[in-house]
Amino acid sequence: MKVATGKSILDGIAIGPLRFYHKVDTEIVMASKLTPAEELSRFATAQGKAQEQLGTLYEKALEEVGEDNAAIFEIHQMMVEDDDYVEAIQSIIETQGATAEYAVFTTGDNFAATFAAMDDAYMKARAVDVKDISRRLVNILTGVVEGNLLGDQPVILVADDLTPSETVQMDKSKLLGFVTRKGSTNSHTAILARTMNIPALIGVEIDEAWDGKPGIIDGYNHCVYVEPTADLAGSMQKKHNEDLQQRALLQGLKGKENVTLDGRHVNLYANIGNVGDVGLVLQNDASGIGLFRSEFIYLNAQSYPTEDEQFAIYKQVAETMGGRKVIIRTLDIGADKQADYFQLEKEENPALGFRAIRICLTRKEIFKTQLRAILRASAYGKVSIMFPMIISVREVRDAKDILAECRKELASEGVAMGEVEIGIMIETPAAVAMADELAQEVEFFSLGTNDLTQYTLAIDRQNPRLDAFYDPHHPAVLRMIRHTIEAGHRHNCWVGICGELGADPKLTETFLRMGVDELSVSPSSILPLRKIVRSLDLTKEPTVVNPPV
């Protein structure tokens, strides 16, 4: 038996034969026998064909993984037409007398290398997207048709890397899981794997000698077993069966209340990034939306989204949720979330820089556009507003003043609006220290534990070299959470958690004993958390021992 380790995309088990996937090697000729004008025409035709293929992939992904995840293929369509990308290809054709396929291949390699060299993790992950669209164009130009990736029987696919296109095109009934040498947990391929519930490992030192041999992906322990022993195979099969049974049992919790055995109620809300995620919220029976990350509307746009564009999105979410609470976090852009059209200057320390509420309070018109859209949508459901990265009472009051200004303008225009609850994110030690004062300004707090942990421990959570030091269970972090909950309750301000810790089953009991009112998590975590909540009796001794807080 051989064991190889990597990074797990999804907790889960996959058992089956390992199959290597080799991309078709295309012979690319540089010098063209045609004129540059004829090669440019070939390229333009390939662009059109690529757009058709990507449109088909978008429709397939829309059906299988939802609008938000399908959006990558809309992005690919835009990349195929990107001015810089196209101009680089045209220049190589015209100045070097090259074939269109050589120009596309060379440009794709150059652009991918540029992305891969960037510091930002999100931009690094875009390298594979450039390679994906370039490979598609080269295949069209050379007449190559990619074959069946999986064959006739269910397999664990092993590859150097996989693109989003390849992942979506696979027959899901034949794909048990996949293992790749390259890849990123931030890549669209990883996101698609999680959404489709496919166990996967990335960053694995793969060996072609594995091809055809029995294998097991153990997503819990971040490893793949090649030719496992009979005992290991038996225990892994048992764990896999338990996972399937657990999923089936969780479905029986739909419609049940989030109430402990001693009668304590907690709201279990879901985090979303766009309209396409609402289906998963309803499917997993969340009580509401505790975090609508509105910045993704901006990140998926080519220029500032208009008031009407945003209103349409917020209205659809509010209406679809049918009276359940929808908490919209205002624009939280900056740091690792960048949109070129904002023209934000490069910063030495972006995590501590010009971001979130700091942008909104200094670029008032952008802020007002969003607030007006949210206020208009509040007439169609139970909408709340949450301001991110707050560190002072002054910031809250300034934001509320701008909100009041927008409400006054809309009222004078005869626009209908509903009542809107106002809250803030608690994600800095400063906000925790000021929690008593801040609680008197708003109606709710939501603890953003990802940033709170980062700033409390002085550890960059994007830096993999610090993984051994990054401890979200650190007593200092837990004490800050408890202090915030107690301060909020002293002033009739309810308190929730919307960061990664909210979905940590090891802390659910701890948070409930602290008095947390709400946990907002990924849609898939709702039912597992409901099961834990319904099994607890808070009048008895704690069943989970955590560091003293």
Coordinates of C-alpha atoms in Angstrom, one line a residue:
M1 CA 0.0 0.0 0.0
K2 CA 1.1 3.5 -0.8
V3 CA -0.1 6.7 0.9
A4 CA 0.1 10.2 -0.6
T5 CA -1.0 13.4 1.1
G6 CA -2.4 16.7 -0.2
K7 CA -5.0 19.3 0.6
S8 CA -8.6 18.2 0.9
I9 CA -11.4 20.0 -1.0
L10 CA -14.2 18.2 0.8
D11 CA -14.5 15.9 3.8
G12 CA -15.6 12.6 2.4
I13 CA -14.6 9.2 1.2
A14 CA -14.3 7.9 -2.4
I15 CA -13.5 4.3 -3.2
G16 CA -12.7 2.9 -6.7
P17 CA -10.1 2.3 -9.4
L18 CA -7.6 5.1 -10.1
R19 CA -7.6 6.4 -13.7
F20 CA -5.0 8.7 -15.1
Y21 CA -6.2 11.5 -17.4
H22 CA -3.7 12.7 -20.0
K23 CA -4.6 15.8 -22.0
V24 CA -4.3 15.4 -25.7
D25 CA -0.9 16.8 -26.9
T26 CA -1.6 19.0 -29.8
E27 CA 1.2 19.7 -32.3
I28 CA 1.4 23.4 -32.8
V29 CA 3.1 24.9 -35.8
M30 CA 4.5 28.4 -35.5
A31 CA 5.0 29.6 -39.1
S32 CA 1.9 30.0 -41.1
K33 CA 1.4 29.3 -44.8
L34 CA -1.5 31.8 -44.8
T35 CA -1.5 35.5 -44.7
P36 CA -1.9 37.3 -41.3
A37 CA -5.4 38.4 -42.4
E38 CA -6.4 34.8 -43.0
E39 CA -5.0 33.7 -39.6
L40 CA -6.8 36.6 -37.9
S41 CA -10.0 35.4 -39.6
R42 CA -9.4 31.8 -38.4
F43 CA -8.9 33.2 -34.8
A44 CA -12.2 35.2 -35.0
T45 CA -14.0 32.1 -36.2
A46 CA -12.5 30.1 -33.3
Q47 CA -13.6 32.9 -30.8
G48 CA -17.2 32.5 -32.1
K49 CA -17.1 28.7 -31.7
A50 CA -15.6 29.0 -28.2
Q51 CA -18.4 31.3 -27.2
E52 CA -21.0 28.7 -28.3
Q53 CA -19.3 25.9 -26.4
L54 CA -19.0 28.1 -23.2
G55 CA -22.6 29.0 -23.5
T56 CA -23.5 25.3 -23.6
L57 CA -21.3 24.7 -20.5
Y58 CA -23.0 27.6 -18.7
E59 CA -26.4 26.0 -19.2
K60 CA -25.2 22.6 -18.0
A61 CA -23.5 24.1 -14.9
L62 CA -26.6 26.3 -14.2
E63 CA -28.7 23.1 -13.9
E64 CA -26.1 21.1 -11.9
V65 CA -24.4 23.6 -9.6
G66 CA -26.4 26.8 -9.6
E67 CA -26.1 30.3 -11.0
D68 CA -23.2 31.5 -8.8
N69 CA -20.9 28.5 -9.8
A70 CA -22.0 28.6 -13.4
A71 CA -20.9 32.2 -13.6
I72 CA -17.3 31.0 -14.2
F73 CA -18.3 30.2 -17.8
E74 CA -19.7 33.7 -18.3
I75 CA -16.3 34.9 -17.1
H76 CA -14.6 32.6 -19.6
Q77 CA -16.7 34.1 -22.3
M78 CA -15.6 37.6 -21.4
M79 CA -12.0 36.4 -21.2
V80 CA -12.2 35.1 -24.8
E81 CA -13.1 38.6 -25.8
D82 CA -10.7 40.5 -23.4
D83 CA -9.0 43.3 -25.2
D84 CA -5.5 42.7 -23.7
Y85 CA -5.7 39.0 -24.4
V86 CA -7.0 39.4 -28.0
E87 CA -4.6 42.2 -28.9
A88 CA -1.6 40.1 -27.7
I89 CA -2.8 37.2 -30.0
Q90 CA -3.3 39.5 -32.9
S91 CA 0.1 41.1 -32.4
I92 CA 1.9 37.7 -32.6
I93 CA 0.0 36.8 -35.7
E94 CA 0.8 40.1 -37.4
T95 CA 4.4 40.6 -36.3
Q96 CA 5.7 37.0 -36.4
G97 CA 3.6 35.6 -39.3
A98 CA 2.5 32.9 -36.8
T99 CA -0.5 30.6 -36.9
A100 CA -3.5 31.5 -34.8
E101 CA -3.0 28.4 -32.6
Y102 CA 0.6 29.3 -31.9
A103 CA -0.4 32.9 -31.0
V104 CA -3.2 31.7 -28.7
F105 CA -0.9 29.1 -27.0
T106 CA 1.9 31.6 -26.5
T107 CA -0.4 34.3 -25.2
G108 CA -2.1 31.8 -22.9
D109 CA 1.2 30.7 -21.4
N110 CA 2.3 34.3 -20.9
F111 CA -0.9 35.5 -19.3
A112 CA -1.1 32.4 -17.1
A113 CA 2.5 33.0 -15.9
T114 CA 1.7 36.6 -15.1
F115 CA -1.3 35.5 -13.0
A116 CA 0.6 32.8 -11.2
A117 CA 3.3 35.3 -10.2
M118 CA 0.8 37.6 -8.4
D119 CA 0.7 37.7 -4.6
D120 CA -3.1 37.6 -4.3
A121 CA -4.4 34.0 -3.9
Y122 CA -7.5 34.7 -6.0
M123 CA -5.5 36.1 -8.9
K124 CA -3.1 33.2 -8.7
A125 CA -6.0 30.9 -9.2
R126 CA -7.0 32.7 -12.4
A127 CA -4.0 31.2 -14.2
V128 CA -5.8 28.0 -14.8
D129 CA -8.8 29.9 -16.3
V130 CA -6.5 31.5 -18.9
K131 CA -5.1 28.1 -19.7
D132 CA -8.6 26.7 -20.0
I133 CA -9.8 29.2 -22.5
S134 CA -6.5 29.1 -24.5
R135 CA -6.6 25.3 -24.7
R136 CA -10.2 25.5 -25.9
L137 CA -9.3 27.9 -28.7
V138 CA -6.2 25.8 -29.7
N139 CA -8.4 22.7 -29.8
I140 CA -10.9 24.4 -32.1
L141 CA -8.2 25.8 -34.3
T142 CA -6.4 22.4 -34.7
G143 CA -9.6 20.3 -34.9
V144 CA -8.9 18.3 -31.7
V145 CA -11.9 16.9 -29.8
E146 CA -11.2 15.9 -26.2
G147 CA -12.3 12.3 -25.5
N148 CA -14.2 10.8 -22.7
L149 CA -12.4 11.6 -19.5
L150 CA -13.8 8.8 -17.4
G151 CA -14.5 5.7 -19.4
D152 CA -17.5 3.4 -18.8
Q153 CA -17.1 2.6 -15.1
P154 CA -17.0 4.9 -12.0
V155 CA -13.4 6.0 -11.3
I156 CA -11.3 8.3 -9.2
L157 CA -9.7 10.5 -11.7
V158 CA -6.0 11.4 -11.3
A159 CA -4.5 14.3 -13.3
D160 CA -1.8 16.9 -13.3
D161 CA -4.6 19.5 -13.1
L162 CA -8.2 19.9 -14.0
T163 CA -10.0 23.0 -15.5
P164 CA -13.5 24.1 -14.6
S165 CA -14.6 23.1 -18.1
E166 CA -13.3 19.6 -17.7
T167 CA -14.9 19.2 -14.3
V168 CA -18.3 20.3 -15.5
Q169 CA -18.2 18.2 -18.6
M170 CA -17.7 15.0 -16.6
D171 CA -20.4 12.4 -16.2
K172 CA -21.1 12.7 -12.4
S173 CA -22.3 9.1 -12.2
K174 CA -18.9 8.0 -13.3
L175 CA -16.8 10.4 -11.2
L176 CA -16.2 9.1 -7.6
G177 CA -13.5 11.8 -6.8
F178 CA -10.4 13.3 -8.2
V179 CA -6.7 13.7 -7.3
T180 CA -4.5 16.4 -8.9
R181 CA -0.9 17.4 -8.6
K182 CA -1.6 21.1 -9.1
G183 CA -4.5 23.3 -8.1
S184 CA -5.6 25.7 -5.4
T185 CA -8.4 25.6 -2.8
N186 CA -9.4 29.0 -4.2
S187 CA -9.8 27.7 -7.8
H188 CA -13.1 27.4 -9.6
T189 CA -12.4 23.7 -10.0
A190 CA -12.2 23.3 -6.2
I191 CA -15.4 25.4 -5.7
L192 CA -17.2 23.2 -8.3
A193 CA -16.0 20.0 -6.6
R194 CA -17.4 21.2 -3.2
T195 CA -20.7 22.3 -4.7
M196 CA -21.1 18.9 -6.5
N197 CA -20.1 17.1 -3.3
I198 CA -17.1 15.4 -5.0
P199 CA -14.3 14.3 -2.6
A200 CA -11.0 15.7 -4.0
L201 CA -7.4 16.1 -3.1
I202 CA -5.0 18.7 -4.6
G203 CA -1.3 19.2 -4.3
V204 CA -0.6 15.4 -4.4
E205 CA 2.7 13.9 -5.6
I206 CA 1.0 11.6 -8.1
D207 CA 2.6 8.6 -9.8
E208 CA 1.6 7.2 -13.2
A209 CA 2.2 3.7 -11.8
W210 CA -1.1 4.1 -9.9
D211 CA -3.1 4.0 -13.1
G212 CA -5.7 1.2 -12.9
K213 CA -5.0 0.3 -9.3
P214 CA -7.6 0.4 -6.5
G215 CA -7.6 3.6 -4.5
I216 CA -9.3 5.5 -1.7
I217 CA -9.6 9.2 -1.2
D218 CA -9.8 10.0 2.5
G219 CA -10.9 13.6 2.6
Y220 CA -11.0 13.7 6.4
N221 CA -7.3 12.8 6.7
H222 CA -6.2 14.6 3.5
C223 CA -4.7 11.5 1.8
V224 CA -5.1 9.0 -1.0
Y225 CA -4.4 5.3 -0.4
V226 CA -3.2 3.3 -3.4
E227 CA -3.7 -0.5 -3.3
P228 CA -5.1 -0.3 0.3
T229 CA -4.9 -3.3 2.6
A230 CA -8.1 -5.3 3.0
D231 CA -8.5 -4.1 6.6
L232 CA -8.2 -0.4 5.6
A233 CA -10.5 -0.9 2.6
G234 CA -13.1 -2.4 5.0
S235 CA -12.9 0.4 7.5
M236 CA -13.0 3.1 4.8
Q237 CA -16.1 1.4 3.2
K238 CA -17.7 1.4 6.6
K239 CA -17.0 5.2 7.1
H240 CA -18.3 5.9 3.6
N241 CA -21.5 4.0 4.4
E242 CA -21.9 5.9 7.6
D243 CA -21.5 9.2 5.7
L244 CA -24.3 8.2 3.3
Q245 CA -26.6 7.2 6.2
Q246 CA -25.8 10.4 8.0
R247 CA -26.8 12.4 4.9
A248 CA -30.1 10.5 4.7
L249 CA -30.8 11.1 8.4
L250 CA -30.1 14.8 8.1
Q251 CA -32.8 15.1 5.5
G252 CA -35.3 14.0 8.2
L253 CA -34.4 17.2 10.2
K254 CA -36.0 19.5 7.6
G255 CA -38.9 21.4 9.1
K256 CA -37.6 20.8 12.6
E257 CA -37.0 23.6 15.1
N258 CA -33.5 24.6 16.1
V259 CA -34.2 24.1 19.8
T260 CA -32.0 22.4 22.5
L261 CA -33.4 19.7 24.7
D262 CA -33.8 22.3 27.5
G263 CA -35.8 24.7 25.2
R264 CA -33.1 27.1 24.1
H265 CA -33.7 28.4 20.6
V266 CA -31.0 29.5 18.1
N267 CA -31.4 30.9 14.6
L268 CA -29.5 28.9 12.0
Y269 CA -29.0 31.2 9.0
A270 CA -27.0 30.7 5.7
N271 CA -24.2 32.7 4.0
I272 CA -24.6 33.4 0.3
G273 CA -22.8 35.3 -2.4
N274 CA -25.6 35.8 -5.0
V275 CA -29.1 34.9 -6.1
G276 CA -27.9 31.6 -7.4
D277 CA -27.2 30.4 -3.8
V278 CA -30.8 30.9 -2.5
G279 CA -31.9 27.6 -3.9
L280 CA -29.3 25.9 -1.6
V281 CA -30.5 28.0 1.3
L282 CA -34.1 26.8 0.8
Q283 CA -33.0 23.2 0.0
N284 CA -31.1 23.0 3.4
D285 CA -34.0 24.6 5.3
A286 CA -32.1 27.7 6.7
S287 CA -34.2 30.0 8.9
G288 CA -32.9 33.0 6.9
I289 CA -29.8 34.5 5.3
G290 CA -27.4 35.8 7.9
L291 CA -24.8 37.1 5.5
F292 CA -25.4 38.2 1.9
R293 CA -21.9 39.0 0.6
S294 CA -22.9 41.8 -1.7
E295 CA -19.3 42.4 -2.8
F296 CA -19.6 39.5 -5.2
I297 CA -22.1 41.6 -7.2
Y298 CA -19.2 44.1 -7.7
L299 CA -16.5 41.4 -8.2
N300 CA -18.6 39.8 -11.0
A301 CA -19.2 43.2 -12.8
Q302 CA -17.0 45.1 -15.3
S303 CA -18.0 48.5 -13.9
Y304 CA -19.9 49.8 -10.9
P305 CA -23.3 48.0 -10.7
T306 CA -26.2 50.5 -11.0
E307 CA -28.9 51.1 -8.4
D308 CA -31.4 49.3 -10.6
E309 CA -29.1 46.3 -11.2
Q310 CA -28.5 45.9 -7.5
F311 CA -32.2 46.4 -6.6
A312 CA -33.2 43.6 -8.9
I313 CA -30.9 41.2 -7.2
Y314 CA -31.8 42.2 -3.6
K315 CA -35.5 42.2 -4.5
Q316 CA -35.3 38.7 -6.0
V317 CA -33.5 37.3 -2.9
A318 CA -36.0 39.0 -0.5
E319 CA -39.0 37.8 -2.4
T320 CA -37.7 34.2 -2.8
M321 CA -37.0 34.0 1.0
G322 CA -40.7 34.6 1.6
G323 CA -40.5 36.7 4.7
R324 CA -37.5 35.1 6.2
K325 CA -34.7 37.5 7.3
V326 CA -32.1 38.5 4.7
I327 CA -29.1 40.4 6.1
I328 CA -27.2 42.2 3.4
R329 CA -23.6 43.1 4.2
T330 CA -22.7 46.3 2.5
L331 CA -19.8 46.5 0.1
D332 CA -16.8 44.7 1.7
I333 CA -14.2 45.1 -1.0
G334 CA -10.5 45.6 -0.7
A335 CA -7.7 43.4 0.8
D336 CA -7.9 40.1 -1.1
K337 CA -11.1 41.1 -2.9
Q338 CA -10.2 43.5 -5.7
A339 CA -12.1 44.9 -8.7
D340 CA -10.0 46.8 -11.2
Y341 CA -12.5 49.5 -11.9
F342 CA -12.3 50.7 -8.2
Q343 CA -8.7 51.7 -9.1
L344 CA -7.5 50.9 -5.5
E345 CA -3.8 51.7 -5.0
K346 CA -1.5 48.8 -4.2
E347 CA -0.9 48.7 -0.4
E348 CA 1.9 47.2 1.6
N349 CA -0.6 45.7 4.1
P350 CA -4.0 45.5 2.4
A351 CA -5.6 43.6 5.2
L352 CA -5.1 46.7 7.3
G353 CA -5.8 49.1 4.5
F354 CA -8.4 50.9 2.4
R355 CA -11.3 48.4 2.5
A356 CA -15.0 47.9 3.4
I357 CA -16.6 50.7 5.3
R358 CA -13.5 52.9 4.8
I359 CA -14.2 52.9 1.1
C360 CA -17.9 53.4 1.5
L361 CA -17.5 56.4 3.8
T362 CA -15.0 58.1 1.5
R363 CA -16.7 57.2 -1.8
K364 CA -20.1 58.3 -0.7
E365 CA -21.9 58.0 -4.1
I366 CA -21.0 54.4 -4.4
F367 CA -22.3 53.7 -0.9
K368 CA -25.5 55.6 -1.5
T369 CA -26.2 53.7 -4.7
Q370 CA -26.1 50.4 -2.8
L371 CA -28.1 51.7 0.2
R372 CA -30.8 53.1 -2.0
A373 CA -31.1 49.7 -3.8
I374 CA -31.3 47.8 -0.5
L375 CA -33.9 50.2 0.9
R376 CA -36.0 49.8 -2.2
A377 CA -35.8 46.0 -1.9
S378 CA -36.8 46.2 1.8
A379 CA -40.4 46.7 0.6
Y380 CA -40.4 43.1 -0.8
G381 CA -39.2 41.1 2.3
K382 CA -37.5 41.2 5.7
V383 CA -34.3 43.0 4.9
S384 CA -31.5 44.0 7.3
I385 CA -28.3 46.0 6.6
M386 CA -24.9 45.1 8.1
F387 CA -21.9 47.4 8.0
P388 CA -18.4 45.6 7.8
M389 CA -15.0 46.4 9.4
I390 CA -16.4 48.9 12.0
I391 CA -13.9 50.1 14.6
S392 CA -15.6 53.2 16.1
V393 CA -18.9 54.7 17.0
R394 CA -18.2 57.6 14.6
E395 CA -18.2 55.2 11.7
V396 CA -21.5 53.7 12.6
R397 CA -23.1 57.1 13.0
D398 CA -21.7 58.3 9.7
A399 CA -23.1 55.2 8.0
K400 CA -26.5 55.6 9.6
D401 CA -26.6 59.3 8.6
I402 CA -26.0 58.4 4.9
L403 CA -28.6 55.7 5.2
A404 CA -31.1 58.2 6.6
E405 CA -30.2 60.6 3.8
C406 CA -31.0 57.8 1.3
R407 CA -34.3 57.0 3.0
K408 CA -35.3 60.7 2.9
E409 CA -34.5 61.0 -0.8
L410 CA -36.5 57.8 -1.7
A411 CA -39.5 59.0 0.5
S412 CA -39.5 62.3 -1.4
E413 CA -39.6 60.3 -4.7
G414 CA -42.6 58.3 -3.4
V415 CA -40.6 55.0 -3.3
A416 CA -42.0 52.3 -1.0
M417 CA -39.7 50.9 1.7
G418 CA -39.9 48.6 4.7
E419 CA -38.5 48.7 8.1
V420 CA -34.7 47.8 8.1
E421 CA -32.8 46.4 11.0
I422 CA -29.3 47.8 11.3
G423 CA -26.3 45.8 12.5
I424 CA -22.5 45.7 12.2
M425 CA -19.7 43.2 11.8
I426 CA -17.5 42.7 14.8
E427 CA -14.2 41.6 13.3
T428 CA -11.4 43.7 15.0
P429 CA -10.2 43.8 18.6
A430 CA -11.1 47.5 18.5
A431 CA -14.8 46.7 17.9
V432 CA -14.7 44.1 20.7
A433 CA -13.3 46.7 23.1
M434 CA -16.0 49.2 22.1
A435 CA -18.8 46.6 22.1
D436 CA -20.8 48.2 24.9
E437 CA -20.8 51.6 23.1
L438 CA -21.4 50.1 19.7
A439 CA -24.3 48.0 20.9
Q440 CA -26.2 51.2 21.8
E441 CA -26.0 52.3 18.1
V442 CA -27.4 49.2 16.4
E443 CA -29.8 46.3 16.7
F444 CA -27.4 43.4 16.1
F445 CA -23.8 42.3 16.0
S446 CA -22.4 39.6 13.7
L447 CA -19.0 38.2 14.6
G448 CA -16.7 37.8 11.6
T449 CA -14.5 35.2 13.2
N450 CA -12.1 34.9 10.2
D451 CA -10.8 38.4 10.4
L452 CA -11.3 38.6 14.2
T453 CA -8.9 35.6 14.6
Q454 CA -6.4 37.1 12.1
Y455 CA -6.3 40.5 13.8
T456 CA -6.3 39.1 17.4
L457 CA -3.5 36.6 16.8
A458 CA -1.6 39.0 14.4
I459 CA -1.4 36.2 11.9
D460 CA -2.1 36.6 8.1
R461 CA -4.7 33.9 7.4
Q462 CA -3.7 33.9 3.7
N463 CA -0.1 32.8 4.5
P464 CA 0.2 29.0 4.4
R465 CA 3.6 29.1 6.3
L466 CA 1.6 30.3 9.4
D467 CA -0.9 27.5 9.4
A468 CA 0.8 25.8 12.4
F469 CA 0.4 29.0 14.4
Y470 CA -3.2 29.9 13.3
D471 CA -5.5 28.7 16.1
P472 CA -9.1 29.8 15.8
H473 CA -9.8 28.0 19.1
H474 CA -7.3 30.3 20.9
P475 CA -8.6 31.4 24.3
A476 CA -8.1 35.0 23.3
V477 CA -10.4 34.6 20.3
L478 CA -13.1 32.8 22.4
R479 CA -12.9 35.4 25.1
M480 CA -13.5 38.1 22.6
I481 CA -16.5 36.3 21.3
R482 CA -17.9 35.9 24.8
H483 CA -17.3 39.5 25.7
T484 CA -19.1 40.7 22.5
I485 CA -22.1 38.5 23.2
E486 CA -22.4 39.7 26.8
A487 CA -21.9 43.4 25.8
G488 CA -24.5 43.1 23.1
H489 CA -27.1 41.5 25.4
R490 CA -26.5 44.2 28.0
H491 CA -28.0 46.7 25.5
N492 CA -30.7 44.5 23.9
C493 CA -28.6 43.9 20.8
W494 CA -28.7 40.3 19.5
V495 CA -25.5 38.6 18.5
G496 CA -24.6 36.1 15.8
I497 CA -21.5 34.5 14.3
C498 CA -21.1 34.5 10.5
G499 CA -17.4 33.4 10.2
E500 CA -16.0 29.9 9.7
L501 CA -16.1 29.2 13.4
G502 CA -19.9 29.3 13.3
A503 CA -19.9 26.0 11.5
D504 CA -17.3 24.3 13.7
P505 CA -19.2 21.5 15.5
K506 CA -16.6 21.4 18.2
L507 CA -17.7 24.9 19.3
T508 CA -21.5 24.8 18.8
E509 CA -22.1 23.9 22.5
T510 CA -19.6 26.5 23.6
F511 CA -21.2 29.3 21.6
L512 CA -24.7 28.3 22.9
R513 CA -23.5 28.4 26.5
M514 CA -22.0 31.8 25.8
G515 CA -25.5 32.9 24.7
V516 CA -25.1 33.4 21.0
D517 CA -28.4 34.1 19.3
E518 CA -27.6 33.1 15.7
L519 CA -25.1 31.0 13.7
S520 CA -24.8 31.9 10.0
V521 CA -23.0 29.2 8.0
S522 CA -22.7 27.7 4.5
P523 CA -26.1 26.1 3.4
S524 CA -24.7 22.6 3.6
S525 CA -23.8 23.1 7.3
I526 CA -27.4 24.0 8.4
L527 CA -28.7 20.5 9.0
P528 CA -25.6 19.1 10.7
L529 CA -25.7 22.0 13.1
R530 CA -29.4 21.5 13.7
K531 CA -28.7 18.0 14.7
I532 CA -26.1 19.1 17.2
V533 CA -28.4 21.9 18.6
R534 CA -31.3 19.5 19.1
S535 CA -29.0 17.0 21.0
L536 CA -27.8 19.5 23.6
D537 CA -29.1 20.0 27.2
L538 CA -27.5 23.2 28.4
T539 CA -28.7 22.6 32.0
K540 CA -26.2 19.7 32.3
E541 CA -22.5 19.7 32.5
P542 CA -20.7 20.6 29.2
T543 CA -20.0 17.7 26.9
V544 CA -17.2 19.5 25.0
V545 CA -14.1 20.7 26.8
N546 CA -12.6 23.9 25.3
P547 CA -9.7 26.1 26.4
P548 CA -10.8 28.3 29.4
V549 CA -12.5 31.4 28.2

